[in-house]
Short mmCIF file of C-alpha atoms in Angstrom, two decimals:
data_model
loop_
_atom_site.label_atom_id
_atom_site.label_comp_id
_atom_site.label_asym_id
_atom_site.label_seq_id
_atom_site.Cartn_x
_atom_site.Cartn_y
_atom_site.Cartn_z
CA UNK A 208 120.72 27.05 51.28
CA UNK A 209 117.31 28.84 50.03
CA UNK A 210 116.41 32.37 51.14
CA UNK A 211 112.90 34.12 51.09
CA UNK A 212 112.75 37.61 50.76
CA UNK A 213 109.40 39.56 50.94
CA UNK A 214 108.49 42.94 49.42
CA UNK A 215 105.41 44.40 49.20
CA UNK A 216 104.97 45.77 45.63
CA UNK A 217 101.62 46.99 44.06
CA UNK A 218 99.23 45.61 46.58
CA UNK A 219 100.87 41.61 46.09
CA UNK A 220 104.06 40.21 47.42
CA UNK A 221 106.98 39.74 45.37
CA UNK A 222 108.64 36.22 46.27
CA UNK A 223 112.51 36.00 45.39
CA UNK A 224 114.04 32.63 45.49
CA UNK A 225 117.85 32.75 45.52
CA UNK A 226 119.51 29.55 45.34
CA UNK A 227 123.47 29.76 46.25
CA UNK A 228 126.62 27.55 45.42
CA UNK A 229 129.14 27.72 48.19
CA UNK A 230 131.20 29.88 45.79
CA UNK A 231 129.05 31.51 43.34
CA UNK A 232 125.35 32.53 42.72
CA UNK A 233 124.11 30.12 39.81
CA UNK A 234 120.35 30.58 39.82
CA UNK A 235 117.83 33.32 40.22
CA UNK A 236 114.07 33.03 39.53
CA UNK A 237 111.15 35.19 40.67
CA UNK A 238 107.27 34.86 40.66
CA UNK A 239 104.59 36.22 42.44
CA UNK A 240 101.88 35.02 44.78
CA UNK A 241 98.64 36.26 44.97
CA UNK A 242 98.27 36.90 48.65
CA UNK A 243 100.79 36.67 51.50
CA UNK A 244 100.74 36.96 55.26
CA UNK A 245 103.60 39.01 56.93
CA UNK A 246 103.62 36.66 59.82
CA UNK A 247 105.18 33.00 59.97
CA UNK A 248 103.03 31.90 62.64
CA UNK A 249 99.25 30.53 61.49
CA UNK A 250 100.41 30.86 57.79
CA UNK A 251 97.46 30.86 55.76
CA UNK A 252 97.58 28.47 52.53
CA UNK A 253 97.32 30.45 49.27
CA UNK A 254 97.67 29.90 45.59
CA UNK A 255 100.03 31.02 42.98
CA UNK A 256 99.00 33.72 40.47
CA UNK A 257 98.11 32.47 37.28
CA UNK A 258 100.03 35.08 35.18
CA UNK A 259 103.58 33.68 36.79
CA UNK A 260 102.77 30.11 36.03
CA UNK A 261 105.49 29.93 33.23
CA UNK A 262 108.17 31.32 35.71
CA UNK A 263 106.96 28.82 38.39
CA UNK A 264 107.27 25.61 36.20
CA UNK A 265 110.88 26.64 35.25
CA UNK A 266 111.44 27.30 39.04
CA UNK A 267 109.90 24.11 40.15
CA UNK A 268 111.82 22.00 37.35
CA UNK A 269 115.11 23.66 38.67
CA UNK A 270 114.52 23.07 42.21
CA UNK A 271 113.57 19.41 41.60
CA UNK A 272 117.00 18.81 39.72
CA UNK A 273 118.74 20.22 42.76
CA UNK A 274 116.71 19.31 45.65
CA UNK A 275 119.15 16.66 47.10
CA UNK A 276 121.97 18.92 46.72
CA UNK A 277 123.87 20.35 50.45
CA UNK A 278 122.78 23.87 49.72
CA UNK A 279 119.14 23.13 49.78
CA UNK A 280 117.05 24.20 52.77
CA UNK A 281 114.49 21.39 53.19
CA UNK A 282 112.66 23.49 56.07
CA UNK A 283 111.75 26.22 53.73
CA UNK A 284 110.86 23.74 51.15
CA UNK A 285 108.36 22.21 53.55
CA UNK A 286 107.05 25.59 54.24
CA UNK A 287 106.27 26.64 50.86
CA UNK A 288 104.66 23.40 50.01
CA UNK A 289 102.44 23.92 53.01
CA UNK A 290 101.68 27.59 52.25
CA UNK A 291 101.40 27.50 48.46
CA UNK A 292 99.88 24.19 47.30
CA UNK A 293 99.92 23.75 43.68
CA UNK A 294 96.69 23.52 41.84
CA UNK A 295 95.39 20.62 39.56
CA UNK A 296 96.16 23.09 36.67
CA UNK A 297 99.65 23.79 37.55
CA UNK A 298 100.23 20.00 38.09
CA UNK A 299 99.13 19.26 34.62
CA UNK A 300 101.39 21.97 33.29
CA UNK A 301 104.11 20.99 34.97
CA UNK A 302 103.89 17.46 33.77
CA UNK A 303 103.33 18.45 30.32
CA UNK A 304 106.07 20.96 30.12
CA UNK A 305 108.23 20.04 27.23
CA UNK A 306 109.97 23.25 26.22
CA UNK A 307 113.46 23.85 25.73
CA UNK A 308 115.95 23.76 28.48
CA UNK A 309 115.80 26.74 30.89
CA UNK A 310 118.24 29.56 30.12
CA UNK A 311 120.05 30.06 33.61
CA UNK A 312 121.39 33.47 33.86
CA UNK A 313 124.90 33.45 35.69
CA UNK A 314 126.73 36.65 36.62
CA UNK A 315 130.45 36.73 35.19
CA UNK A 316 131.69 34.95 32.68
CA UNK A 317 134.49 32.67 33.87
CA UNK A 318 135.15 29.11 32.89
CA UNK A 319 133.78 27.84 36.01
CA UNK A 320 130.56 29.44 35.86
CA UNK A 321 130.25 28.36 32.25
CA UNK A 322 130.91 24.71 33.33
CA UNK A 323 128.24 24.81 35.99
CA UNK A 324 125.79 26.02 33.31
CA UNK A 325 126.55 23.25 31.03
CA UNK A 326 125.97 20.95 33.88
CA UNK A 327 122.92 22.08 34.80
CA UNK A 328 121.21 22.07 31.35
CA UNK A 329 122.37 18.37 31.32
CA UNK A 330 120.46 17.64 34.24
CA UNK A 331 117.16 19.41 33.34
CA UNK A 332 117.16 17.43 30.23
CA UNK A 333 117.31 14.46 32.07
CA UNK A 334 114.37 15.39 34.10
CA UNK A 335 112.14 16.58 31.23
CA UNK A 336 113.01 13.61 28.93
CA UNK A 337 112.32 10.23 31.22
CA UNK A 338 111.79 7.57 28.60
CA UNK A 339 108.65 5.61 29.30
CA UNK A 340 108.71 1.78 28.48
CA UNK A 341 105.41 -0.09 28.72
CA UNK A 342 107.29 -3.46 29.31
CA UNK A 343 108.62 -2.25 32.59
CA UNK A 344 106.92 -2.85 35.80
CA UNK A 345 109.21 0.27 37.12
CA UNK A 346 107.79 2.92 35.04
CA UNK A 347 108.74 6.32 35.91
CA UNK A 348 105.66 8.52 35.07
CA UNK A 349 106.86 11.57 33.24
CA UNK A 350 108.88 12.38 36.63
CA UNK A 351 106.03 12.04 38.73
CA UNK A 352 105.62 9.62 41.50
CA UNK A 353 102.62 7.37 42.05
CA UNK A 354 101.55 9.39 45.14
CA UNK A 355 101.26 12.36 43.02
CA UNK A 356 99.37 10.76 40.43
CA UNK A 357 96.92 9.92 42.90
CA UNK A 358 96.59 13.37 44.59
CA UNK A 359 96.65 15.01 40.72
CA UNK A 360 93.87 13.05 39.64
CA UNK A 361 91.96 13.39 43.12
CA UNK A 362 92.36 17.04 42.49
CA UNK A 363 91.21 17.10 38.95
CA UNK A 364 88.01 15.19 39.73
CA UNK A 365 87.26 17.64 42.90
CA UNK A 366 87.90 20.45 40.70
CA UNK A 367 87.34 19.98 37.17
CA UNK A 368 84.90 17.07 37.73
CA UNK A 369 86.96 15.15 35.00
CA UNK A 370 90.54 13.88 34.29
CA UNK A 371 92.72 14.73 31.48
CA UNK A 372 93.88 12.42 28.80
CA UNK A 373 97.26 12.88 29.66
CA UNK A 374 96.80 11.52 33.26
CA UNK A 375 94.68 8.62 31.85
CA UNK A 376 97.83 7.75 29.50
CA UNK A 377 99.76 7.80 32.38
CA UNK A 378 97.65 5.10 34.18
CA UNK A 379 98.04 2.89 31.06
CA UNK A 380 102.21 2.70 31.74
CA UNK A 381 101.34 1.66 35.37
CA UNK A 382 102.01 -2.12 36.37
CA UNK A 383 99.14 -4.14 37.75
CA UNK A 384 100.01 -3.58 41.23
CA UNK A 385 100.38 0.16 41.08
CA UNK A 386 96.98 -0.05 39.52
CA UNK A 387 95.51 -1.84 42.27
CA UNK A 388 97.11 0.48 44.63
CA UNK A 389 95.98 3.54 43.12
CA UNK A 390 92.15 2.37 42.29
CA UNK A 391 92.21 1.22 45.80
CA UNK A 392 93.17 4.76 47.04
CA UNK A 393 90.45 6.39 44.69
CA UNK A 394 87.79 3.61 46.08
CA UNK A 395 88.65 5.14 49.71
CA UNK A 396 88.94 8.75 49.14
CA UNK A 397 86.15 9.52 46.23
CA UNK A 398 82.55 10.03 46.59
CA UNK A 399 80.09 8.11 44.46
CA UNK A 400 79.73 11.03 41.97
CA UNK A 401 83.28 11.70 41.31
CA UNK A 402 83.55 7.61 40.76
CA UNK A 403 80.99 8.07 37.79
CA UNK A 404 82.99 11.51 36.83
CA UNK A 405 85.95 8.98 36.63
CA UNK A 406 84.48 6.69 34.11
CA UNK A 407 82.83 9.16 31.92
CA UNK A 408 86.44 10.46 31.53
CA UNK A 409 87.85 6.97 30.68
CA UNK A 410 85.04 6.59 28.35
CA UNK A 411 85.23 10.15 26.61
CA UNK A 412 89.25 9.64 25.90
CA UNK A 413 88.57 5.76 24.65
CA UNK A 414 90.89 4.26 27.24
CA UNK A 415 90.65 0.69 26.40
CA UNK A 416 93.54 -0.75 27.92
CA UNK A 417 92.06 -4.10 29.78
CA UNK A 418 94.16 -3.76 32.89
CA UNK A 419 93.27 -0.17 33.59
CA UNK A 420 89.34 -1.20 33.03
CA UNK A 421 89.79 -3.95 35.19
CA UNK A 422 91.57 -2.32 37.95
CA UNK A 423 88.38 0.56 37.79
CA UNK A 424 85.80 -2.09 38.03
CA UNK A 425 87.69 -4.50 40.54
CA UNK A 426 89.35 -2.18 43.07
CA UNK A 427 87.25 0.96 42.28
CA UNK A 428 83.70 0.63 41.29
CA UNK A 429 82.65 -2.67 43.00
CA UNK A 430 84.06 -1.54 46.40
CA UNK A 431 82.16 1.38 46.21
CA UNK A 432 78.92 0.64 45.08
CA UNK A 433 78.53 -2.52 47.58
CA UNK A 434 78.38 0.04 50.42
CA UNK A 435 74.77 1.31 49.46
CA UNK A 436 72.16 1.25 46.61
CA UNK A 437 71.78 4.28 44.54
CA UNK A 438 69.81 4.79 41.70
CA UNK A 439 72.22 6.95 39.96
CA UNK A 440 74.99 4.00 39.87
CA UNK A 441 72.50 1.31 38.47
CA UNK A 442 72.73 3.44 35.22
CA UNK A 443 76.46 3.45 35.33
CA UNK A 444 76.49 -0.13 36.03
CA UNK A 445 74.64 -0.75 33.08
CA UNK A 446 76.95 1.21 31.27
CA UNK A 447 79.86 -0.53 32.29
CA UNK A 448 78.02 -4.03 31.50
CA UNK A 449 77.80 -2.62 27.93
CA UNK A 450 81.52 -1.15 27.44
CA UNK A 451 83.10 -3.87 29.25
CA UNK A 452 81.02 -6.71 30.02
CA UNK A 453 83.52 -9.38 30.20
CA UNK A 454 85.31 -7.58 32.95
CA UNK A 455 82.44 -7.24 35.25
CA UNK A 456 80.85 -10.50 34.62
CA UNK A 457 84.36 -12.23 35.66
CA UNK A 458 84.25 -10.22 38.84
CA UNK A 459 80.68 -10.57 39.83
CA UNK A 460 81.26 -14.41 39.24
CA UNK A 461 84.64 -14.61 41.02
CA UNK A 462 83.47 -12.57 44.09
CA UNK A 463 80.53 -15.01 44.50
CA UNK A 464 82.19 -18.00 44.13
CA UNK A 465 84.90 -17.00 46.59
CA UNK A 466 81.96 -15.73 49.22
CA UNK A 467 83.26 -12.32 48.94
CA UNK A 468 80.36 -11.05 49.90
CA UNK A 469 79.06 -9.80 53.38
CA UNK A 470 75.38 -10.45 54.68
CA UNK A 471 75.09 -6.74 54.40
CA UNK A 472 76.56 -6.53 51.04
CA UNK A 473 74.66 -9.35 49.17
CA UNK A 474 71.25 -7.31 49.39
CA UNK A 475 72.69 -4.34 47.70
CA UNK A 476 74.67 -6.26 45.11
CA UNK A 477 71.30 -8.40 44.13
CA UNK A 478 69.46 -4.97 43.93
CA UNK A 479 71.93 -3.62 41.69
CA UNK A 480 71.97 -6.77 39.29
CA UNK A 481 68.31 -6.65 38.85
CA UNK A 482 68.47 -3.41 36.99
CA UNK A 483 70.56 -5.12 34.33
CA UNK A 484 69.42 -6.33 31.05
CA UNK A 485 67.91 -10.09 30.85
CA UNK A 486 70.57 -10.87 28.06
CA UNK A 487 73.39 -9.90 30.35
CA UNK A 488 71.92 -11.75 33.47
CA UNK A 489 71.33 -14.71 31.12
CA UNK A 490 75.09 -14.45 30.11
CA UNK A 491 76.20 -14.26 33.74
CA UNK A 492 74.13 -17.11 35.08
CA UNK A 493 75.21 -19.28 32.51
CA UNK A 494 79.18 -18.56 33.26
CA UNK A 495 78.35 -18.96 37.25
CA UNK A 496 76.68 -22.60 36.39
CA UNK A 497 79.67 -23.48 34.19
CA UNK A 498 82.28 -22.59 37.02
CA UNK A 499 80.51 -24.13 39.82
CA UNK A 500 80.51 -27.69 41.00
CA UNK A 501 78.13 -27.43 43.96
CA UNK A 502 76.08 -24.67 45.37
CA UNK A 503 76.40 -22.70 48.52
CA UNK A 504 73.80 -20.88 50.42
CA UNK A 505 74.97 -17.67 49.38
CA UNK A 506 74.85 -18.29 45.81
CA UNK A 507 70.94 -18.55 45.91
CA UNK A 508 70.38 -14.97 46.20
CA UNK A 509 72.47 -14.49 43.11
CA UNK A 510 70.87 -17.20 40.99
CA UNK A 511 67.31 -16.23 41.52
CA UNK A 512 67.90 -12.71 40.62
CA UNK A 513 69.70 -13.12 37.32
CA UNK A 514 66.84 -15.77 36.45
CA UNK A 515 64.70 -14.27 33.21
CA UNK A 516 62.00 -15.18 30.90
CA UNK A 517 64.42 -15.48 28.23
CA UNK A 518 66.61 -17.90 29.46
CA UNK A 519 67.24 -20.81 27.16
CA UNK A 520 66.02 -24.40 28.59
CA UNK A 521 69.57 -26.16 28.19
CA UNK A 522 70.86 -23.44 30.87
CA UNK A 523 68.05 -23.88 33.17
CA UNK A 524 68.65 -27.86 32.60
CA UNK A 525 72.34 -27.39 33.86
CA UNK A 526 70.95 -25.68 36.95
CA UNK A 527 68.59 -28.52 37.89
CA UNK A 528 71.63 -30.72 37.48
CA UNK A 529 73.65 -28.64 39.79
CA UNK A 530 70.91 -28.01 42.30
CA UNK A 531 70.44 -32.13 42.26
CA UNK A 532 74.25 -32.49 42.98
CA UNK A 533 73.85 -30.70 46.33
CA UNK A 534 70.49 -31.37 47.20
CA UNK A 535 71.19 -33.24 50.02
CA UNK A 536 72.82 -30.52 52.03
CA UNK A 537 69.17 -28.48 51.37
CA UNK A 538 66.82 -30.94 52.24
CA UNK A 539 64.59 -28.76 54.37
CA UNK A 540 65.88 -25.16 53.07
CA UNK A 541 63.28 -23.08 52.25
CA UNK A 542 65.21 -20.75 49.80
CA UNK A 543 66.53 -23.87 47.90
CA UNK A 544 62.87 -24.84 47.30
CA UNK A 545 61.67 -21.85 46.20
CA UNK A 546 64.60 -21.47 43.72
CA UNK A 547 63.94 -24.64 42.51
CA UNK A 548 60.02 -23.94 41.98
CA UNK A 549 61.11 -20.74 39.86
CA UNK A 550 63.46 -22.68 37.78
CA UNK A 551 60.86 -25.15 37.19
CA UNK A 552 58.21 -22.54 35.96
CA UNK A 553 60.23 -21.17 33.44
CA UNK A 554 60.72 -24.30 31.32
CA UNK A 555 58.73 -23.96 28.12
CA UNK A 556 58.36 -27.90 27.91
CA UNK A 557 59.93 -30.71 29.61
CA UNK A 558 63.21 -31.98 28.22
CA UNK A 559 64.57 -35.31 27.83
CA UNK A 560 66.86 -36.15 30.89
CA UNK A 561 65.37 -33.94 33.17
CA UNK A 562 63.19 -36.72 35.17
CA UNK A 563 66.26 -38.44 37.10
CA UNK A 564 67.56 -34.83 38.44
CA UNK A 565 64.13 -33.94 39.59
CA UNK A 566 63.17 -37.17 40.85
CA UNK A 567 66.65 -37.34 42.86
CA UNK A 568 65.66 -33.70 44.59
CA UNK A 569 62.11 -34.40 44.96
CA UNK A 570 62.76 -37.81 46.54
CA UNK A 571 64.26 -36.08 49.63
CA UNK A 572 63.25 -32.65 49.68
CA UNK A 573 61.42 -31.59 52.62
CA UNK A 574 60.80 -27.90 52.33
CA UNK A 575 57.41 -26.11 51.99
CA UNK A 576 57.79 -25.74 48.19
CA UNK A 577 57.97 -29.50 47.49
CA UNK A 578 54.04 -29.75 46.81
CA UNK A 579 54.16 -26.78 44.50
CA UNK A 580 57.05 -28.25 42.60
CA UNK A 581 55.41 -31.61 42.12
CA UNK A 582 52.23 -29.79 40.74
CA UNK A 583 54.14 -28.01 38.21
CA UNK A 584 55.82 -30.88 36.76
CA UNK A 585 53.20 -33.49 37.38
CA UNK A 586 51.81 -33.00 33.76
CA UNK A 587 55.21 -33.46 32.15
CA UNK A 588 55.92 -36.90 32.70
CA UNK A 589 53.92 -40.37 32.62
CA UNK A 590 51.82 -41.72 35.37
CA UNK A 591 54.23 -43.83 36.72
CA UNK A 592 56.66 -41.41 37.26
CA UNK A 593 54.35 -38.81 38.71
CA UNK A 594 52.94 -41.50 41.03
CA UNK A 595 57.00 -41.26 42.39
CA UNK A 596 56.84 -37.86 42.72
CA UNK A 597 53.56 -37.82 44.65
#
């Protein structure tokens, strides 16, 4: 049973938490709240006084140890949790508290009370000293549940605009499924500027574990930026392309090949891609061509925006071959014809082997771009081949 007594003391309320054993009083903790109403009805939410942080942490640790015991009053617990929410600072201090076991004052000196004291010390040590195994998928993060970790990180970003290193390190211990869960949650609840603050914290504290970076890009950053274009986040995209370019490249290619973009999202992502450096765009396009065995309609905007003047002719040649393999499906498609025209204009000079795929494409293509392509390549080949085009 938990009893809360209120007394007015020097302009502040003194809250006394007293836990009773069926036989003996075994623990007593006191700390101050900054404000408190005299009524329970419509009770406002207040924060704890910073001067009582140490006593508060000790109390919370002891309460955690005994929260499942029959003498605990869960209604009182829920009220206190609602009335006095813990700040991010208190949560951090609680997670990082590695001091010696609490000294619990027990009135009397009989053997039963001494035994109880020893048992309580043991239980508190078990709560404070949770071993962390990086190889286990069932990791307990310093006695903080996954839900608590979500809320603590969110509070830090809203209050401090950053995430402390201890919480970022906690993320490195999570399983892949837990990382997906927590970063998907962040994508839902965090605005774009807080996503940027999250990334800055990761880089500032040099968190390099691939699973964390992959989860951030896949389940937090990409789902967030595909909602709308924002100039500030085009810079963040560039930074991510430099810091973890392979992860970003894989995510962009896989989503494109799996037709994971909606019609509304494609123009937004294409606008973001247009801001990337030419070298990175060439790298993405090269891998996209290698992984594609045919073309789909939704590939064209991505291929077009990834074209750049410094593309090697070998990559352009492979793209022409890929377009030839799907030419029958797009014989009257203007977007296909426009893409073909832009590709052939990028060649510095004709390549050996380029004649046959171009002849195959132009032999059946009927869009408004056919004549422009034919004029562009007419000087590349001998008269007989040119006549076959025309």
